[in-house]
PDB file of C-alpha atoms in Angstrom:
ATOM      1  CA  VAL A   1    -160.689 124.674 -42.320  1.00  0.00           C
ATOM      2  CA  GLN A   2    -163.829 122.846 -44.059  1.00  0.00           C
ATOM      3  CA  LEU A   3    -163.665 122.656 -47.844  1.00  0.00           C
ATOM      4  CA  VAL A   4    -166.672 122.307 -50.143  1.00  0.00           C
ATOM      5  CA  GLU A   5    -166.346 121.365 -53.760  1.00  0.00           C
ATOM      6  CA  SER A   6    -168.548 122.204 -56.281  1.00  0.00           C
ATOM      7  CA  GLY A   7    -168.582 122.379 -59.974  1.00  0.00           C
ATOM      8  CA  GLY A   8    -168.704 119.013 -61.110  1.00  0.00           C
ATOM      9  CA  GLY A   9    -171.347 117.548 -63.987  1.00  0.00           C
ATOM     10  CA  LEU A  10    -171.568 115.809 -67.014  1.00  0.00           C
ATOM     11  CA  VAL A  11    -169.467 117.352 -69.945  1.00  0.00           C
ATOM     12  CA  GLN A  12    -168.779 115.979 -73.863  1.00  0.00           C
ATOM     13  CA  PRO A  13    -165.191 115.246 -74.591  1.00  0.00           C
ATOM     14  CA  GLY A  14    -163.484 118.079 -75.388  1.00  0.00           C
ATOM     15  CA  GLY A  15    -165.178 119.950 -73.268  1.00  0.00           C
ATOM     16  CA  SER A  16    -164.266 121.975 -70.060  1.00  0.00           C
ATOM     17  CA  LEU A  17    -165.261 122.328 -66.602  1.00  0.00           C
ATOM     18  CA  LYS A  18    -164.154 125.132 -63.711  1.00  0.00           C
ATOM     19  CA  LEU A  19    -164.238 123.181 -60.153  1.00  0.00           C
ATOM     20  CA  SER A  20    -163.826 125.192 -57.237  1.00  0.00           C
ATOM     21  CA  CYS A  21    -162.713 124.322 -53.623  1.00  0.00           C
ATOM     22  CA  THR A  22    -164.444 127.135 -51.157  1.00  0.00           C
ATOM     23  CA  ALA A  23    -162.961 126.947 -47.524  1.00  0.00           C
ATOM     24  CA  SER A  24    -164.685 128.109 -44.397  1.00  0.00           C
ATOM     25  CA  GLY A  25    -163.441 128.313 -40.767  1.00  0.00           C
ATOM     26  CA  GLY A  26    -160.275 130.137 -42.039  1.00  0.00           C
ATOM     27  CA  PRO A  27    -158.151 131.775 -44.728  1.00  0.00           C
ATOM     28  CA  LEU A  28    -157.392 129.601 -47.828  1.00  0.00           C
ATOM     29  CA  ASP A  29    -154.137 131.354 -48.382  1.00  0.00           C
ATOM     30  CA  TYR A  30    -152.631 129.937 -45.233  1.00  0.00           C
ATOM     31  CA  TYR A  31    -152.851 126.264 -46.695  1.00  0.00           C
ATOM     32  CA  ALA A  32    -151.224 124.599 -49.857  1.00  0.00           C
ATOM     33  CA  ILE A  33    -154.659 123.374 -51.664  1.00  0.00           C
ATOM     34  CA  GLY A  34    -153.970 119.811 -53.692  1.00  0.00           C
ATOM     35  CA  TRP A  35    -156.813 118.335 -56.258  1.00  0.00           C
ATOM     36  CA  PHE A  36    -157.089 114.757 -56.264  1.00  0.00           C
ATOM     37  CA  ARG A  37    -159.349 112.368 -58.056  1.00  0.00           C
ATOM     38  CA  GLN A  38    -160.353 108.646 -57.772  1.00  0.00           C
ATOM     39  CA  ALA A  39    -161.802 107.034 -60.493  1.00  0.00           C
ATOM     40  CA  PRO A  40    -163.895 103.421 -59.485  1.00  0.00           C
ATOM     41  CA  GLY A  41    -161.682 100.684 -58.799  1.00  0.00           C
ATOM     42  CA  LYS A  42    -158.690 102.862 -58.753  1.00  0.00           C
ATOM     43  CA  GLU A  43    -156.753 104.595 -56.069  1.00  0.00           C
ATOM     44  CA  ARG A  44    -156.640 108.094 -55.570  1.00  0.00           C
ATOM     45  CA  GLU A  45    -154.517 110.127 -57.665  1.00  0.00           C
ATOM     46  CA  ALA A  46    -153.297 113.729 -57.180  1.00  0.00           C
ATOM     47  CA  MET A  47    -153.487 115.647 -60.216  1.00  0.00           C
ATOM     48  CA  SER A  48    -152.261 119.576 -59.166  1.00  0.00           C
ATOM     49  CA  CYS A  49    -151.274 121.414 -56.092  1.00  0.00           C
ATOM     50  CA  ILE A  50    -150.584 125.416 -55.435  1.00  0.00           C
ATOM     51  CA  LEU A  51    -148.370 126.009 -52.668  1.00  0.00           C
ATOM     52  CA  THR A  52    -148.844 128.648 -49.804  1.00  0.00           C
ATOM     53  CA  GLY A  53    -146.021 131.581 -50.180  1.00  0.00           C
ATOM     54  CA  ASP A  54    -145.044 132.292 -53.811  1.00  0.00           C
ATOM     55  CA  GLY A  55    -148.126 130.123 -55.151  1.00  0.00           C
ATOM     56  CA  SER A  56    -146.078 127.565 -57.123  1.00  0.00           C
ATOM     57  CA  THR A  57    -147.921 125.330 -58.914  1.00  0.00           C
ATOM     58  CA  TYR A  58    -147.491 121.471 -59.751  1.00  0.00           C
ATOM     59  CA  TYR A  59    -149.554 119.280 -62.257  1.00  0.00           C
ATOM     60  CA  SER A  60    -149.365 115.508 -62.960  1.00  0.00           C
ATOM     61  CA  ASP A  61    -148.298 114.331 -66.383  1.00  0.00           C
ATOM     62  CA  SER A  62    -151.800 113.395 -66.812  1.00  0.00           C
ATOM     63  CA  VAL A  63    -153.143 116.886 -66.781  1.00  0.00           C
ATOM     64  CA  LYS A  64    -150.435 118.761 -67.636  1.00  0.00           C
ATOM     65  CA  GLY A  65    -150.828 121.549 -70.560  1.00  0.00           C
ATOM     66  CA  ARG A  66    -154.950 120.857 -69.759  1.00  0.00           C
ATOM     67  CA  PHE A  67    -155.457 121.848 -66.351  1.00  0.00           C
ATOM     68  CA  ALA A  68    -154.923 125.075 -64.035  1.00  0.00           C
ATOM     69  CA  ILE A  69    -155.168 125.666 -60.689  1.00  0.00           C
ATOM     70  CA  SER A  70    -155.544 129.314 -58.911  1.00  0.00           C
ATOM     71  CA  ARG A  71    -156.460 130.851 -56.278  1.00  0.00           C
ATOM     72  CA  ASP A  72    -159.584 133.554 -55.445  1.00  0.00           C
ATOM     73  CA  GLY A  73    -158.280 135.023 -52.577  1.00  0.00           C
ATOM     74  CA  ALA A  74    -161.234 137.324 -52.573  1.00  0.00           C
ATOM     75  CA  LYS A  75    -163.789 134.252 -52.277  1.00  0.00           C
ATOM     76  CA  ASN A  76    -161.440 132.237 -50.006  1.00  0.00           C
ATOM     77  CA  THR A  77    -161.409 129.612 -52.905  1.00  0.00           C
ATOM     78  CA  VAL A  78    -159.150 127.519 -55.224  1.00  0.00           C
ATOM     79  CA  LEU A  79    -160.082 126.753 -58.743  1.00  0.00           C
ATOM     80  CA  LEU A  80    -159.135 124.261 -61.075  1.00  0.00           C
ATOM     81  CA  GLN A  81    -160.117 125.084 -64.559  1.00  0.00           C
ATOM     82  CA  MET A  82    -160.039 121.635 -66.623  1.00  0.00           C
ATOM     83  CA  ASN A  83    -160.053 122.237 -70.393  1.00  0.00           C
ATOM     84  CA  SER A  84    -159.921 119.532 -73.126  1.00  0.00           C
ATOM     85  CA  LEU A  85    -161.743 117.059 -70.683  1.00  0.00           C
ATOM     86  CA  LYS A  86    -161.565 113.263 -72.090  1.00  0.00           C
ATOM     87  CA  PRO A  87    -163.362 110.211 -71.204  1.00  0.00           C
ATOM     88  CA  GLU A  88    -160.460 109.048 -68.588  1.00  0.00           C
ATOM     89  CA  ASP A  89    -160.683 112.350 -66.579  1.00  0.00           C
ATOM     90  CA  THR A  90    -164.156 110.411 -65.398  1.00  0.00           C
ATOM     91  CA  ALA A  91    -163.799 110.622 -61.670  1.00  0.00           C
ATOM     92  CA  ALA A  92    -164.827 112.000 -58.211  1.00  0.00           C
ATOM     93  CA  TYR A  93    -162.850 114.921 -57.404  1.00  0.00           C
ATOM     94  CA  TYR A  94    -161.513 115.815 -54.054  1.00  0.00           C
ATOM     95  CA  CYS A  95    -160.014 119.036 -52.772  1.00  0.00           C
ATOM     96  CA  ALA A  96    -157.363 118.782 -49.821  1.00  0.00           C
ATOM     97  CA  ALA A  97    -155.437 121.022 -47.535  1.00  0.00           C
ATOM     98  CA  SER A  98    -152.352 121.323 -45.552  1.00  0.00           C
ATOM     99  CA  SER A  99    -150.482 123.802 -43.816  1.00  0.00           C
ATOM    100  CA  THR A 100    -147.127 122.095 -43.606  1.00  0.00           C
ATOM    101  CA  LEU A 101    -146.959 120.844 -47.288  1.00  0.00           C
ATOM    102  CA  ILE A 102    -143.960 120.973 -49.160  1.00  0.00           C
ATOM    103  CA  TYR A 103    -143.730 120.281 -52.862  1.00  0.00           C
ATOM    104  CA  SER A 104    -142.190 116.641 -52.364  1.00  0.00           C
ATOM    105  CA  ASN A 105    -145.120 115.294 -50.652  1.00  0.00           C
ATOM    106  CA  TYR A 106    -147.894 117.313 -53.209  1.00  0.00           C
ATOM    107  CA  ALA A 107    -148.510 113.657 -54.301  1.00  0.00           C
ATOM    108  CA  ARG A 108    -149.368 111.910 -50.838  1.00  0.00           C
ATOM    109  CA  PRO A 109    -152.756 112.005 -49.761  1.00  0.00           C
ATOM    110  CA  GLU A 110    -151.613 111.254 -46.382  1.00  0.00           C
ATOM    111  CA  ALA A 111    -149.682 114.800 -46.288  1.00  0.00           C
ATOM    112  CA  TYR A 112    -153.201 116.635 -46.351  1.00  0.00           C
ATOM    113  CA  SER A 113    -154.988 117.210 -42.896  1.00  0.00           C
ATOM    114  CA  ASN A 114    -158.035 118.559 -44.326  1.00  0.00           C
ATOM    115  CA  TRP A 115    -160.645 117.108 -47.259  1.00  0.00           C
ATOM    116  CA  GLY A 116    -163.892 118.228 -48.963  1.00  0.00           C
ATOM    117  CA  GLN A 117    -166.441 115.414 -49.728  1.00  0.00           C
ATOM    118  CA  GLY A 118    -165.980 115.135 -53.393  1.00  0.00           C
ATOM    119  CA  THR A 119    -168.118 116.734 -56.625  1.00  0.00           C
ATOM    120  CA  LEU A 120    -168.302 114.102 -59.277  1.00  0.00           C
ATOM    121  CA  VAL A 121    -166.825 114.873 -62.838  1.00  0.00           C
ATOM    122  CA  THR A 122    -168.574 112.468 -65.867  1.00  0.00           C
ATOM    123  CA  VAL A 123    -167.042 112.779 -69.129  1.00  0.00           C
ATOM    124  CA  SER A 124    -168.520 111.014 -71.770  1.00  0.00           C
ATOM    125  CA  SER A 125    -170.663 111.786 -74.890  1.00  0.00           C
TER     126      SER A 125
END
């Protein structure tokens, strides 16, 4: 499955953005999807994940309560709604897919087999 992220851009602190991770080449419902971000000079950080099956979701402490992950099966897309954005949220955002992910590995980039090219989010006044 091939992944393409979209929805990034420039937003003021306190604002919102919705990122999309759209798949081609297969149904995204069969994959656990993770969202990661990477700021310049920093390591890639896991933010959120949605599993297959019961659709359980997980969030890192840095985004819990501000970000929400969901699936849109009709569009073969996973969404990341980002609210109350802060300057420290500025980064390149990536989605990744895994057909074998278990919860305990959701924050590990190596647990995912397919990655998108990323979309840039800049939070600045």
